[in-house]
Every structure is written in structure tokens, then in C-alpha cells.
GROMACS .gro file of C-alpha atoms in nm:
model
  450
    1UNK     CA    1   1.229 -14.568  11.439
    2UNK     CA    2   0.869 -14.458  11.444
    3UNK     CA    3   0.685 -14.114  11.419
    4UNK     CA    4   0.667 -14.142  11.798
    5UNK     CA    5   1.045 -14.181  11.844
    6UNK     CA    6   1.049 -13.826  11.619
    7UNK     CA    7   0.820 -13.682  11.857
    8UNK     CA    8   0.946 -13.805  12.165
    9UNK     CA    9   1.319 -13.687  12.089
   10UNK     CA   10   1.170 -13.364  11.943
   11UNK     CA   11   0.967 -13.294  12.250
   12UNK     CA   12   1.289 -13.376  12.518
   13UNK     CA   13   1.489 -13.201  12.287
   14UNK     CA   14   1.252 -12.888  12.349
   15UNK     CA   15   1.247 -12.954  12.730
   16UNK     CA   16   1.624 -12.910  12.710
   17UNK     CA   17   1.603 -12.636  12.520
   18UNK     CA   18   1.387 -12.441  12.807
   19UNK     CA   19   1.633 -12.571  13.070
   20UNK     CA   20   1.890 -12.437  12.926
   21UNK     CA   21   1.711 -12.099  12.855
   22UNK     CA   22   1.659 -12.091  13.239
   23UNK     CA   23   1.986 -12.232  13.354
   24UNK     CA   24   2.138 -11.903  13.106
   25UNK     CA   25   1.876 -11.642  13.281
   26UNK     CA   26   1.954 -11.796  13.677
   27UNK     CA   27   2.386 -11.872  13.639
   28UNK     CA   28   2.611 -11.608  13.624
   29UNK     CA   29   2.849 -11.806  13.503
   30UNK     CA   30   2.638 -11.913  13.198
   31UNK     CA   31   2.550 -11.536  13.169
   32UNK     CA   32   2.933 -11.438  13.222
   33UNK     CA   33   3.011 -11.668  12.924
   34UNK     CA   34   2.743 -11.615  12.726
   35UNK     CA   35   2.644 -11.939  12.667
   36UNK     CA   36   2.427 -12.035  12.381
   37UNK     CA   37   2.128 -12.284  12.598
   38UNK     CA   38   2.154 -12.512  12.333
   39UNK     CA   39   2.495 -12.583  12.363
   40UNK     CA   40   2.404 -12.631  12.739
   41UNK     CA   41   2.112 -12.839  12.669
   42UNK     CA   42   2.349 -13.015  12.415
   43UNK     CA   43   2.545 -13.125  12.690
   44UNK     CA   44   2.297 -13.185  12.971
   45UNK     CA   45   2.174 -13.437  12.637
   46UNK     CA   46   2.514 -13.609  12.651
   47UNK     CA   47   2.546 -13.631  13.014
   48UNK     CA   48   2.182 -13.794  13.095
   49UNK     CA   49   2.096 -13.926  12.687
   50UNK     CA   50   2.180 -14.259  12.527
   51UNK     CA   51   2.574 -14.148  12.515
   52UNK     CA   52   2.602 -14.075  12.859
   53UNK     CA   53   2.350 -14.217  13.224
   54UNK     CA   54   2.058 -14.305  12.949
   55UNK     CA   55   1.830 -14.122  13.204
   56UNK     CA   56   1.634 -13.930  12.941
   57UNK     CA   57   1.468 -14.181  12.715
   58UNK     CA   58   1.607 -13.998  12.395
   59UNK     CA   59   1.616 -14.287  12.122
   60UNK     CA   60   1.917 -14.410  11.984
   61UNK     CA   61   1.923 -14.208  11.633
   62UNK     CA   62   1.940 -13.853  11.844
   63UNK     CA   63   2.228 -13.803  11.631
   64UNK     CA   64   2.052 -13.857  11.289
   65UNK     CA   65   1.842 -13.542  11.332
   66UNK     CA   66   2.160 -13.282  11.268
   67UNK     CA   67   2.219 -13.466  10.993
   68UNK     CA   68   1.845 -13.415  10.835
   69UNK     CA   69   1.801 -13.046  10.969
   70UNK     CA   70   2.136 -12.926  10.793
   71UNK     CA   71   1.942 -12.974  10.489
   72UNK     CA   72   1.686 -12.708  10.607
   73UNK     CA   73   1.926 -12.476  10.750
   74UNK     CA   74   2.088 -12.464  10.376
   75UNK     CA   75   1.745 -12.459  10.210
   76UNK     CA   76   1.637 -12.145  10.441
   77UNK     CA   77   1.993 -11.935  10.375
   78UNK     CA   78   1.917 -11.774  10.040
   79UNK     CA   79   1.523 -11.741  10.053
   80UNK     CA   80   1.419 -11.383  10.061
   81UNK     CA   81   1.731 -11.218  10.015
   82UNK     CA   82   1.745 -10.900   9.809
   83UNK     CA   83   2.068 -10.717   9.840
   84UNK     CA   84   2.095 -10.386   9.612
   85UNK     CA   85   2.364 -10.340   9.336
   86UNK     CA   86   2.529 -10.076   9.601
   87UNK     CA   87   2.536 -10.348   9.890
   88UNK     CA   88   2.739 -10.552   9.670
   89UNK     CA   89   3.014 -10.316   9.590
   90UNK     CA   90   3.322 -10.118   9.771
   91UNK     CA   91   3.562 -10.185   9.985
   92UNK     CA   92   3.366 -10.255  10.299
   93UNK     CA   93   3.229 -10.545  10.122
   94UNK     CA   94   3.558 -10.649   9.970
   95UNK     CA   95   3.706 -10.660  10.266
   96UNK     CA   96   3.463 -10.866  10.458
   97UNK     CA   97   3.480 -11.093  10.167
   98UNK     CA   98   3.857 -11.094  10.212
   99UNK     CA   99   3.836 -11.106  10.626
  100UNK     CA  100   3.570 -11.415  10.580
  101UNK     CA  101   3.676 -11.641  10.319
  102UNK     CA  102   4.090 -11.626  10.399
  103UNK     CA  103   4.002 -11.696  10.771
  104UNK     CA  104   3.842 -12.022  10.586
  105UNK     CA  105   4.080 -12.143  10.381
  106UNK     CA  106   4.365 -12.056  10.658
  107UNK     CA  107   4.194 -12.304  10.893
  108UNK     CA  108   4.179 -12.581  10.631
  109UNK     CA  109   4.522 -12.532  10.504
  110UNK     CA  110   4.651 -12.497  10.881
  111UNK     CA  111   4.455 -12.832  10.984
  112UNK     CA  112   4.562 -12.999  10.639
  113UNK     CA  113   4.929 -12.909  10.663
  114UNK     CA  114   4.988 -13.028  11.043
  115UNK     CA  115   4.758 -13.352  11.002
  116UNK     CA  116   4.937 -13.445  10.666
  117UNK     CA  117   5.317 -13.381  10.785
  118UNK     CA  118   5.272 -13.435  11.127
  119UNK     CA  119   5.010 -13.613  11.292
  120UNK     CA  120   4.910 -13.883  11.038
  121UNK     CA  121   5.246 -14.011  11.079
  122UNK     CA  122   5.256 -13.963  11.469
  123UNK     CA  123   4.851 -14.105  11.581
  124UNK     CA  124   4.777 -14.318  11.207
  125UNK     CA  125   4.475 -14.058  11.154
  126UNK     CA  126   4.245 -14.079  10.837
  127UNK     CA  127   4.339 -13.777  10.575
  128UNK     CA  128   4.026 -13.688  10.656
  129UNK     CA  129   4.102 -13.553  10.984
  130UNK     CA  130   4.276 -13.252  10.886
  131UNK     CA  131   3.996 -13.131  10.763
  132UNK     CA  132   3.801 -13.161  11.103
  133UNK     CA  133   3.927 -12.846  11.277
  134UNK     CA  134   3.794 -12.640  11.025
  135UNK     CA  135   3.479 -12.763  10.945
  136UNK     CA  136   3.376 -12.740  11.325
  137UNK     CA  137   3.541 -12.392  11.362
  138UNK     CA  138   3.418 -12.206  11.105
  139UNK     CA  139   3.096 -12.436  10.958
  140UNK     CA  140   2.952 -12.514  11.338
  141UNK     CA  141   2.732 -12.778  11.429
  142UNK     CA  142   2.525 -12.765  11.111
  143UNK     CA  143   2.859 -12.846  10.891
  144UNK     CA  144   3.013 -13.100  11.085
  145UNK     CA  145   2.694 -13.300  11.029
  146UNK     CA  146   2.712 -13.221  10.680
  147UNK     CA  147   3.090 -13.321  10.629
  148UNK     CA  148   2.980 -13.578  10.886
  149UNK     CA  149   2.737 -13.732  10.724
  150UNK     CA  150   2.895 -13.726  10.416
  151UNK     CA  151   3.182 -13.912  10.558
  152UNK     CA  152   2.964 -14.190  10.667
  153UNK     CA  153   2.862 -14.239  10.329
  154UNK     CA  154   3.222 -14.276  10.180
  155UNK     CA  155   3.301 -14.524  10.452
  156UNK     CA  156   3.442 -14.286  10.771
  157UNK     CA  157   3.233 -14.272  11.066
  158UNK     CA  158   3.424 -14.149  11.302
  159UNK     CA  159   3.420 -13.795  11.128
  160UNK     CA  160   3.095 -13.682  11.242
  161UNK     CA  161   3.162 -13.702  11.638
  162UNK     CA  162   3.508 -13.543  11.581
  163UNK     CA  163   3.299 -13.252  11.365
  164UNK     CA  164   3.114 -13.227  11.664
  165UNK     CA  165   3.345 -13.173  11.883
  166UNK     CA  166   3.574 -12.934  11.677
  167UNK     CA  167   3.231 -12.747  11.653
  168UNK     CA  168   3.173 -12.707  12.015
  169UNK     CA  169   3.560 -12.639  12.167
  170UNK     CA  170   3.533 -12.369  11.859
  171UNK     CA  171   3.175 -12.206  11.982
  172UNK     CA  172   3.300 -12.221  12.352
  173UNK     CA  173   3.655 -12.094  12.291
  174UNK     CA  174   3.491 -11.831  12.029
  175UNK     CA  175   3.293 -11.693  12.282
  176UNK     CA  176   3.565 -11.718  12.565
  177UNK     CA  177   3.846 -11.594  12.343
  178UNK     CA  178   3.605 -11.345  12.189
  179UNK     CA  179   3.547 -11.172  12.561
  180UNK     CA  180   3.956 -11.154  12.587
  181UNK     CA  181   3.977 -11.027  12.280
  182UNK     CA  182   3.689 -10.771  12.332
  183UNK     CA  183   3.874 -10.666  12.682
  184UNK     CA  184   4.223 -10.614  12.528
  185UNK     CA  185   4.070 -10.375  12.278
  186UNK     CA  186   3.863 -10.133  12.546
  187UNK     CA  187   4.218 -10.120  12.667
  188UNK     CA  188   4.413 -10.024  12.364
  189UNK     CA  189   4.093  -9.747  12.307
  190UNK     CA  190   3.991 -10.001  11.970
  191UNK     CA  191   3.668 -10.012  12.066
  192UNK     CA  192   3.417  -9.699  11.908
  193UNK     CA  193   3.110  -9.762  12.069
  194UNK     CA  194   3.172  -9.896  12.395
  195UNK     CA  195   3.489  -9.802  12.692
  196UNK     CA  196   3.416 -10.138  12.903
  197UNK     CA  197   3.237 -10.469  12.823
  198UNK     CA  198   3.028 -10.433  13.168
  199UNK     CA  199   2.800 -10.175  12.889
  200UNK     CA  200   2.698 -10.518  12.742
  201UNK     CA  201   2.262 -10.528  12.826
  202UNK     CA  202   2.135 -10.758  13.063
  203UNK     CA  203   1.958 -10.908  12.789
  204UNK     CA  204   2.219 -11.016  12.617
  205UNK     CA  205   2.347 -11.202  12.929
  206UNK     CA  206   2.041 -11.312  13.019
  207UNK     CA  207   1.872 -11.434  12.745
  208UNK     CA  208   1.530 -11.261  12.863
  209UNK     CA  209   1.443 -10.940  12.636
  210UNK     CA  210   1.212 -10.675  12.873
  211UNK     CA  211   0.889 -10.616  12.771
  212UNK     CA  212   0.979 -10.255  12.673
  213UNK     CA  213   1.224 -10.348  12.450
  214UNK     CA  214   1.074 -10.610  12.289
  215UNK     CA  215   1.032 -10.648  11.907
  216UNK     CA  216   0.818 -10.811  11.618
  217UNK     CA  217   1.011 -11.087  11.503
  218UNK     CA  218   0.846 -11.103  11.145
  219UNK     CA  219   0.594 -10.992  10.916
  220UNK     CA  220   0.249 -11.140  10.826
  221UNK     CA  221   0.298 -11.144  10.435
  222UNK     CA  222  -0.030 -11.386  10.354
  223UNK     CA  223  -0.401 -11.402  10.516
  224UNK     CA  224  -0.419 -11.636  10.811
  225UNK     CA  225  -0.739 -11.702  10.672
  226UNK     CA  226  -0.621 -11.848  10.375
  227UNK     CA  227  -0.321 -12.039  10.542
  228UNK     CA  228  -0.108 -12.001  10.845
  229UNK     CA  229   0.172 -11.723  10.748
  230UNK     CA  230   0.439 -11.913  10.962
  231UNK     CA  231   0.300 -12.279  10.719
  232UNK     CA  232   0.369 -12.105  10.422
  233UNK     CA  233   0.738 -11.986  10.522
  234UNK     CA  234   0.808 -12.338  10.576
  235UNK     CA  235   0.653 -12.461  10.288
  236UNK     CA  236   0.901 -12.255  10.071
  237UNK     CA  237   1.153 -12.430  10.303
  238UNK     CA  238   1.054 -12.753  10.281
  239UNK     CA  239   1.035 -12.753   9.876
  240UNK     CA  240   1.401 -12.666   9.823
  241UNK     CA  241   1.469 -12.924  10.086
  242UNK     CA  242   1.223 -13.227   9.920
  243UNK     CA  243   1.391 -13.109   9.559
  244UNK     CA  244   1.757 -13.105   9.712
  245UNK     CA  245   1.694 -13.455   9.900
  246UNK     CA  246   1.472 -13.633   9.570
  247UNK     CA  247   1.777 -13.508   9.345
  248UNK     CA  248   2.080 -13.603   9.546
  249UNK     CA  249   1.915 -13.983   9.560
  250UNK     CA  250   1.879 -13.940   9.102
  251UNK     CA  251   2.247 -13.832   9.130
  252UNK     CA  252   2.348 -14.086   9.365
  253UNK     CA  253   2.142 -14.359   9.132
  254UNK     CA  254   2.337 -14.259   8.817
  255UNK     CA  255   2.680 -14.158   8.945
  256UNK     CA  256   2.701 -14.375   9.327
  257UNK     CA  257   3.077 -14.265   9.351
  258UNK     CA  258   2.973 -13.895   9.330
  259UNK     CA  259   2.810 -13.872   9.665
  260UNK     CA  260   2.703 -13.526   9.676
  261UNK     CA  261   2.541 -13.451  10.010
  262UNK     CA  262   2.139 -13.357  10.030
  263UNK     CA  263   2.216 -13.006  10.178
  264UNK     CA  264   2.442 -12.909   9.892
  265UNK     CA  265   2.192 -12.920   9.645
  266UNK     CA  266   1.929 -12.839   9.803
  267UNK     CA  267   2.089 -12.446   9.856
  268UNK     CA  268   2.087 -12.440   9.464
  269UNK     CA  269   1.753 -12.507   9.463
  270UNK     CA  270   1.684 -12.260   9.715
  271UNK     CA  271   1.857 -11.991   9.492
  272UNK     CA  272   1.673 -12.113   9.232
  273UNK     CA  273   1.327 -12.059   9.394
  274UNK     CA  274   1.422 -11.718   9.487
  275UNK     CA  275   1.562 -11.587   9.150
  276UNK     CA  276   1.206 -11.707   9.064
  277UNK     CA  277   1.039 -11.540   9.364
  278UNK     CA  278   1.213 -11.210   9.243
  279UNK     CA  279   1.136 -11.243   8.882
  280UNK     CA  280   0.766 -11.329   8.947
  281UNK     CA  281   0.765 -10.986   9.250
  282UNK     CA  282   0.631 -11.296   9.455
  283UNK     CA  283   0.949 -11.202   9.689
  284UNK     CA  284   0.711 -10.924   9.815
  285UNK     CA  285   0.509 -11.204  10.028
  286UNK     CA  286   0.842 -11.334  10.133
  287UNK     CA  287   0.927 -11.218  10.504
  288UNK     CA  288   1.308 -11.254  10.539
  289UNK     CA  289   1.240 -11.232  10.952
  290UNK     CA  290   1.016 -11.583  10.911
  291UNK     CA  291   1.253 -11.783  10.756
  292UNK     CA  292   1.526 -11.680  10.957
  293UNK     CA  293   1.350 -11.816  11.264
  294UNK     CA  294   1.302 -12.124  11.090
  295UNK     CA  295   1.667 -12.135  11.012
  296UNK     CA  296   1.727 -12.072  11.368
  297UNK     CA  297   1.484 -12.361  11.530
  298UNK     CA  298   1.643 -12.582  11.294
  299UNK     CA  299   1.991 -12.466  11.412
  300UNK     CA  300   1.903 -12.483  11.787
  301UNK     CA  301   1.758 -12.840  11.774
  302UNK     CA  302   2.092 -12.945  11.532
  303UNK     CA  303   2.346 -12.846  11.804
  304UNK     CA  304   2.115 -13.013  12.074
  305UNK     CA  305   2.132 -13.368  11.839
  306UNK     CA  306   2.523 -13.311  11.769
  307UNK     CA  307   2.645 -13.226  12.068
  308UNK     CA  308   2.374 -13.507  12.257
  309UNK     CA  309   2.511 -13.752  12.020
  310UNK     CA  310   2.909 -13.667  12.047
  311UNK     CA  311   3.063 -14.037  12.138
  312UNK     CA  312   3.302 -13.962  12.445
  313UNK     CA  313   3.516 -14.301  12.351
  314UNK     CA  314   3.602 -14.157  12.017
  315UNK     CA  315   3.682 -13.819  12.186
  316UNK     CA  316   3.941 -13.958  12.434
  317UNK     CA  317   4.066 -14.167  12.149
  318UNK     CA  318   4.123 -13.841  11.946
  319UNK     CA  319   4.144 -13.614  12.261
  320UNK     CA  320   4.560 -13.578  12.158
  321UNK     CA  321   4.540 -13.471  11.749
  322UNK     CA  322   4.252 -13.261  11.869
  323UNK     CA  323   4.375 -13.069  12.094
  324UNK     CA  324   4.672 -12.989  11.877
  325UNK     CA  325   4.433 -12.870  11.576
  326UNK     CA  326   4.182 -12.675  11.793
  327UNK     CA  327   4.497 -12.477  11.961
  328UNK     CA  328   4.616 -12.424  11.613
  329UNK     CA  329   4.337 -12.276  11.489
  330UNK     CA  330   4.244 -12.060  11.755
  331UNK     CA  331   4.611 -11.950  11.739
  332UNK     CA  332   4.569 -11.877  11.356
  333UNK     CA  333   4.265 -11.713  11.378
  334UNK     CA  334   4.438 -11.472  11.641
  335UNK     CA  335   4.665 -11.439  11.412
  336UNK     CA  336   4.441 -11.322  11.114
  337UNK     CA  337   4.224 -11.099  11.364
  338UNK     CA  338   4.498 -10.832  11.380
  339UNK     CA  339   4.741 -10.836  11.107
  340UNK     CA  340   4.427 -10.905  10.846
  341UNK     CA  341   4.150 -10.872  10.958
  342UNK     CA  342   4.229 -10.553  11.143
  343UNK     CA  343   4.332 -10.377  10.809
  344UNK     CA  344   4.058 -10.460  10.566
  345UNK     CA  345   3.764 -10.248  10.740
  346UNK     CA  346   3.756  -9.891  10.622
  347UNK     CA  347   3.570  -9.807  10.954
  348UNK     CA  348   3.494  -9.937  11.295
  349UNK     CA  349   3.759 -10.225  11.245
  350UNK     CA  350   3.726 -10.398  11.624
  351UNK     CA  351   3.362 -10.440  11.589
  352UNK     CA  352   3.319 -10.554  11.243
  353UNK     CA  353   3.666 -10.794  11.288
  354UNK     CA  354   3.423 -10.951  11.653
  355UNK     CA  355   3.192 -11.049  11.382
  356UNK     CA  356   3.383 -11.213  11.195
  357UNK     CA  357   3.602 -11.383  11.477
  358UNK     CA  358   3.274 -11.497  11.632
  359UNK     CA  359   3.189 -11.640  11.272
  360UNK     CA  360   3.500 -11.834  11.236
  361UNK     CA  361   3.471 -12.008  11.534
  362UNK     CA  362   3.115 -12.071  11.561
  363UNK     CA  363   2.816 -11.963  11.413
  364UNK     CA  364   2.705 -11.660  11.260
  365UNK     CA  365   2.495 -11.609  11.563
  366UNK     CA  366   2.817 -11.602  11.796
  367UNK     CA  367   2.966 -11.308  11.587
  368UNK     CA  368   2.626 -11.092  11.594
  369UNK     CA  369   2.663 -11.163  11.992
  370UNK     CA  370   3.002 -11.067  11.977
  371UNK     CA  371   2.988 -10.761  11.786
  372UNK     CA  372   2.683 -10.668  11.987
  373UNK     CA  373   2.952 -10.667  12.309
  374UNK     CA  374   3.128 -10.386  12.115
  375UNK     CA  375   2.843 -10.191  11.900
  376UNK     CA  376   2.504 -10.245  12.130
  377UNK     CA  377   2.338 -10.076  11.803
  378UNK     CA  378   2.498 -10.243  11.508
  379UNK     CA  379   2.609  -9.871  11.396
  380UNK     CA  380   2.900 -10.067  11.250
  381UNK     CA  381   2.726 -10.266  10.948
  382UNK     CA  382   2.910 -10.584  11.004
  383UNK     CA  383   2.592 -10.806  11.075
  384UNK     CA  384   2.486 -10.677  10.706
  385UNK     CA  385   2.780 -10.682  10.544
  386UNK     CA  386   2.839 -11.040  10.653
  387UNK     CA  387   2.551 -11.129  10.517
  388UNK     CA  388   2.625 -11.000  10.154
  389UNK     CA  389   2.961 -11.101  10.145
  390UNK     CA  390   2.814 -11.452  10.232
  391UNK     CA  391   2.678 -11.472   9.853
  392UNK     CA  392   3.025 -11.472   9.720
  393UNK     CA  393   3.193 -11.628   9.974
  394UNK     CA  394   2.885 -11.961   9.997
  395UNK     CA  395   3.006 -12.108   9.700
  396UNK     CA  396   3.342 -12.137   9.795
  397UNK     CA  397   3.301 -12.251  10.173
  398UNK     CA  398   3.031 -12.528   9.995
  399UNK     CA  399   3.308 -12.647   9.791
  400UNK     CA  400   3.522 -12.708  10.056
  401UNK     CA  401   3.292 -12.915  10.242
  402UNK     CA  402   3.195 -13.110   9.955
  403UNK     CA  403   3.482 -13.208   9.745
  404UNK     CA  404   3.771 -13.230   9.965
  405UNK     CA  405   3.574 -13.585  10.125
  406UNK     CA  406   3.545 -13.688   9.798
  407UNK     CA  407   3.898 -13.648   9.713
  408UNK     CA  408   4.084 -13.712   9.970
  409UNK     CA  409   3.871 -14.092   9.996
  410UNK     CA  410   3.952 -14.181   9.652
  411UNK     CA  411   4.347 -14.143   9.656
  412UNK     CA  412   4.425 -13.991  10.008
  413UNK     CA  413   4.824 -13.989   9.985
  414UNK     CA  414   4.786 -13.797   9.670
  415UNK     CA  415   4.513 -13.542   9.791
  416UNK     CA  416   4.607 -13.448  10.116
  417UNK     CA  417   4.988 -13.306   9.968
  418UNK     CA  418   4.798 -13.157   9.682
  419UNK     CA  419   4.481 -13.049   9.904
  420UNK     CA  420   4.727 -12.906  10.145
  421UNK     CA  421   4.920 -12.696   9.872
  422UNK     CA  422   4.624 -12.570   9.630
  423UNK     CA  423   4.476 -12.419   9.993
  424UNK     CA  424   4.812 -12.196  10.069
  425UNK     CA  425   4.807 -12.121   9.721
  426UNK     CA  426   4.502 -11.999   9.695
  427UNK     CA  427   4.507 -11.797  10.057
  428UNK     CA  428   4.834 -11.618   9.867
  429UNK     CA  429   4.655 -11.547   9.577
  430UNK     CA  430   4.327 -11.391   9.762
  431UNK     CA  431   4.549 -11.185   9.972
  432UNK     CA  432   4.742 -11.071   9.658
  433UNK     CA  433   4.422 -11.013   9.477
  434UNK     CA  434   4.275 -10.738   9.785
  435UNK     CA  435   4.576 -10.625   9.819
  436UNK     CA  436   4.626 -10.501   9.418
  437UNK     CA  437   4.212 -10.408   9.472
  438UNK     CA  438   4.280 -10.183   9.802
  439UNK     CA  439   4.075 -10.395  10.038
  440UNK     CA  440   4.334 -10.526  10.265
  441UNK     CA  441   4.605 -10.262  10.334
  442UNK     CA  442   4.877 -10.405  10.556
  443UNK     CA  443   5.081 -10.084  10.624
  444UNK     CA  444   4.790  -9.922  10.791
  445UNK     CA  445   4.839  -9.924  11.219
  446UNK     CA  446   4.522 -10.034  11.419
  447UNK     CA  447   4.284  -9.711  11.475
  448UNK     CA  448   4.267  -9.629  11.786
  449UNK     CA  449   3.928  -9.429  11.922
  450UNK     CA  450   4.017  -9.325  12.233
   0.00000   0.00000   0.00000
């Protein structure tokens, strides 16, 4: 693998990037669906890559890339970020902490407690594989190369093409599911902003924002003179990735059966470099706008690799235990969207709850386009408000990426009862905790606006 090979698969990767962009702007079915183009240039990369005809000359380690670009994607998350003492407080916040994180744990413990008393028994599965629905539901592309990766290094490789695939049946069906979801609340009069989806702007279907409503998309913070404002954004980037990358390899030197993954620490560091960005009023040169675009490239290009890279054998191997977990958890998630999530907003529960839906079954990006359906002008704060209720609820989705590989590798008979268990425990507990604090209240009916 040589610098070409980087630039090569880069550059194709781009090309399919643009045809997807186009293939979104000219199909009405793309623009029906809403579509993400790089989950259609992800699979135009399957069908013609290495994994599929081998027309495109994309080298062989396509699929290494998500695996490298999840560390910048977790660098880039807390850089810049300066929430006030009121954004952190109330029930708003509580309850988007509550909607967020329970929706997380009830997708592990679902995908635990059917893998572990069901289907390893019925396909011989790795313990591991319970944990698969929920790492490409709610985590995405970028996780399932995390978990993936981190698999790989404690001996499973099949975990990163099943992460991948979890990942996109969860952004597809989000967005699918999302639009029936979004249609049965115009017609229950749920919906405050909108009375029929057809309100949604054609450039949100399109992809292609008119020149009269387009926006700056950042902030020049430092002299262009002096250095390139978009270089120094990625510079800030790129150090709590280097740090996070040089100190898993010192960790993995000293303690080799710890096997913390690259992106995990390199987050910490990224908090760490902002705590000292906003002690030193540095932050001020910080434009939050910047490195969420390079959060976003990285993103694109990592659901491009992982989906390009998915191994169709080891789908159709899996394609039975799959399709049990991914109906599961879309099932579940229903579930949650109306007897919890519906009755832990204070205001404007439909739209802020399409967030959150979009969330836990894709990206963060699907939920914004979601709740965009149903609030055109983000009147209802739930772009925000996931975004602080992200700082509390980080640590906790982190941990379940991380540790539960570990575990469940070392003694997996004993961790996957136990793992199973400790997550409906602790989904009982966080629902008794906002229930005693007022953020979830359960008696309440669904408002209705109309």
C-alpha cells in the first residue's frame, strides 16, 4: 500500500461521492427517500469495487480507511464546543438525555438478550454478535468500524462487515421508517410546524441549496496570510488524533490484553485540548462551523469505505440472525418513540422525538434531516439540545463500544448473561431516575396541534 494507493482510492472515492450527489439531484426516487449520496456511492463502490465486478480499480484495503477516519470523526466531536451553564440544565435537556441514552442501551440489551437466549444456540454466532444491531443502529458507519476494528484486534473479523451492514439497513430503514412515522403524525395533528410532508424544500430532496438561500458555512478565525484557516482547523484535528493513535500503541505496549481502540482516546484528548482552548480564550479562534465540516468529509468518505468494503459472502452467511436483530430493533425503537420518547419533551414532542429516531438509527445527520421534514426552521431546539445532551450521554455510549468487546472475548458464556442483565438493569434504573426527576412523565397523552 503506497501513498498512490491513498490517493487513488481517495480520488474514486470523491468521484463517487459527486455521482451520487447527482444521481440524488436527477432520481426521484433517491429524492423521495432521501438518500444520503454516500450511502449511494457506498454501494455503487460495492457493486463495481474489489467486493463486487472489480471495475473501479479501488485497492484492496478500501475498507481500512473507516477504520482510520473514525479516529478523526471522534477527535473533531468536542473541539469548539461551549455550551452555557443554562444549556445544560432543565427538563428539555433531561429528557433528551433520557430519550437518547435509553434508546441506546434498549438496543444493546434487546440485541444481547435475543442473540444470548436465542440465536447463539440456533446459528452458533460469536457473543459478539448481539452487540452488532446496536452498534450499526445507533453508532452508524463510523462505530461499526470502531467496534469493528476493535474486534479484529481481539481475534473476530467478521464483526466489522456485519457492523456495516447493521449500519446501513439502520440509515435506510431510519430514513424510510422515519417518513412513515412523519406521515402518521400530520395525520394524528402531532406535527406543530408542518400539516403535510410535501412542505419538505426542494433542497432538502435535492441535495442542491439555491443561490438565494445559500449560507456561509464557517468563519475565518486566523489570517490566510499567516496560514490557511481551513489548515489550522485540521491541525487541531489532527493533534488529538496523532496523541490518541501514539498513546493507544504505549497502552497497547504495556497492557497488550487491554486493547483500547485509537478513537477512544483520542476524544479525551480532544476534550482535553479544548478545556485548554477555553482556559487560554484561544477557543475564540476556534470556528465550531470548520470542524464540523471536517467531521463531516471524514464521515462521508467512512460510509463510502464501509459500505464499499461490506463482504456479501459474510452477509448471506448472517443474512438469517440479521434480519431477526435489525427487525427487532426497529420494532423497539418504535416502541420507545411513543410511549418514551413521546413523553419526555416539554414542547414540540414529534419533532424533537424525529431527531432522535433519526439518531438511533443512523447518524446524527439523519435526525437533523428528519426533524427538518417536521420543523423546516429548527423552532423546536432538538438539533441543539442533542448536541448538549451528547456531553453526558458520550461517555456512556463510548463505554459501550469499548468494553463490552473486551469482555465478552475474555469469558463470553459469563459476559453475555451478565452483559445482557446489567443493560436491563440499568435501562430500569434511568427510567426510574427521570421519572423521580420529572423528565419522563408516562401518564401524559400525546399533544396533539391540530
Amino acid at each position: 500500500m503506497t501513498l498512490w494507493t491513498v490517493f487513488t482510492d481517495v480520488s474514486l472515492m470523491g468521484v463517487l461521492l459527486l455521482v451520487g450527489q447527482i444521481l440524488r439531484a436527477k432520481v426521484r426516487i433517491f429524492q423521495k427517500l432521501l438518500i444520503p449520496p454516500a450511502l449511494i456511492a457506498g454501494f455503487i463502490g460495492l457493486i463495481l469495487g474489489p467486493k463486487g465486478y472489480a471495475i473501479l480499480p479501488l485497492s484492496k484495503y478500501i475498507g481500512a480507511y473507516a477504520g482510520v477516519l473514525i479516529v478523526v470523526v471522534f477527535a473533531a466531536m468536542p473541539i469548539g464546543d461551549r455550551p452555557t451553564k443554562e444549556q445544560l440544565s432543565g427538563r428539555a435537556i433531561g429528557g433528551f438525555f433520557l430519550n437518547n441514552t435509553g434508546v441506546i442501551i434498549l438496543q444493546y440489551a434487546v440485541g444481547m438478550l435475543v442473540c444470548t437466549y436465542c440465536l447463539n444456540d440456533l446459528f452458533n454466532l460469536n457473543p459478539g454478535f448481539g452487540l452488532m444491531m446496536a452498534t450499526g443502529f445507533y453508532g452508524g458507519h463510523g462505530t461499526a468500524a470502531a467496534v469493528g476494528s476493535a474486534y479484529e484486534a481481539l481475534g473476530w473479523t467478521d464483526a466489522t462487515d456485519l457492523g456495516m451492514t447493521t449500519a446501513t439497513v439502520g440509515i435506510v430503514g431510519g430514513i424510510v421508517f422515519g417518513m412513515i412515522l412523519i406521515n402518521i403524525g400530520v395525520r394524528h395533528g402531532w406535527t406543530h410546524y408542518v400539516e403535510k410532508p410535501s412542505d419538505l424544500p426542494p433542497e432538502l430532496r435535492t441535495g442542491l441549496i439555491p443561490p438565494e438561500k445559500q449560507k456561509v458555512g464557517g468563519k475565518i478565525t486566523v489570517s490566510s496570510i499567516s496560514v490557511d484557516p481551513m489548515a489550522f482547523h485540521i491541525s487541531i484535528v489532527a493533534l488529538a488524533s496523532v496523541l490518541g493513535y501514539y498513546t493507544t500503541k504505549l497502552v497497547s505496549a504495556y497492557y497488550p490484553q487491554i486493547g483500547i481502540p485509537a478513537y477512544c482516546i483520542s476524544i479525551l484528548w480532544a476534550f482535553v485540548i479544548n478545556k485548554v482552548l477555553n482556559i487560554t480564550g484561544t477557543i475564540e479562534y476556534i470556528d465550531r462551523q470548520s470542524i464540523n465540516r471536517i467531521s463531516g468529509t471524514c464521515t462521508d468518505f467512512l460510509i463510502i469505505s464501509g459500505i464499499a468494503s461490506i463482504n456479501t459472502k459474510m452477509v448471506l452467511l448472517y443474512w438469517q440472525p440479521l434480519l431477526i436483530v435489525c427487525v427487532l430493533g426497529f420494532v423497539a425503537t418504535f416502541i420507545w418513540f411513543f410511549y418514551v420518547g413521546g413523553k419526555c419533551s416539554p414542547y414540540d414532542w414529534f419533532e424533537r422525538n424525529m431527531m432522535n429516531f433519526g439518531h438511533a438509527t443512523g447518524v446524527t445527520a439523519t435526525g437533523i434531516l428528519l426533524q427538518r421534514v417536521v420543523d423546516p426552521d429548527m423552532k423546536s431546539r432538538g438539533m441543539e439540545d442533542d448536541a448538549i445532551q451528547f456531553i453526558f450521554n458520550r461517555p456512556i455510549h463510548i463505554a459501550l463500544q469499548v468494553l463490552p468487546p473486551i469482555l465478552l472475548t475474555n469469558a463470553p458464556v459469563f459476559w453475555a448473561h451478565s452483559l445482557s442483565w446489567i443493560l436491563v438493569a440499568s435501562l430500569i434504573i434511568l427510567l426510574a431516575i427521570a421519572y423521580t426527576l420529572k423528565w419522563w412523565r408516562p401518564s401524559e397523552p400525546l399533544k396533539k396541534y391540530r
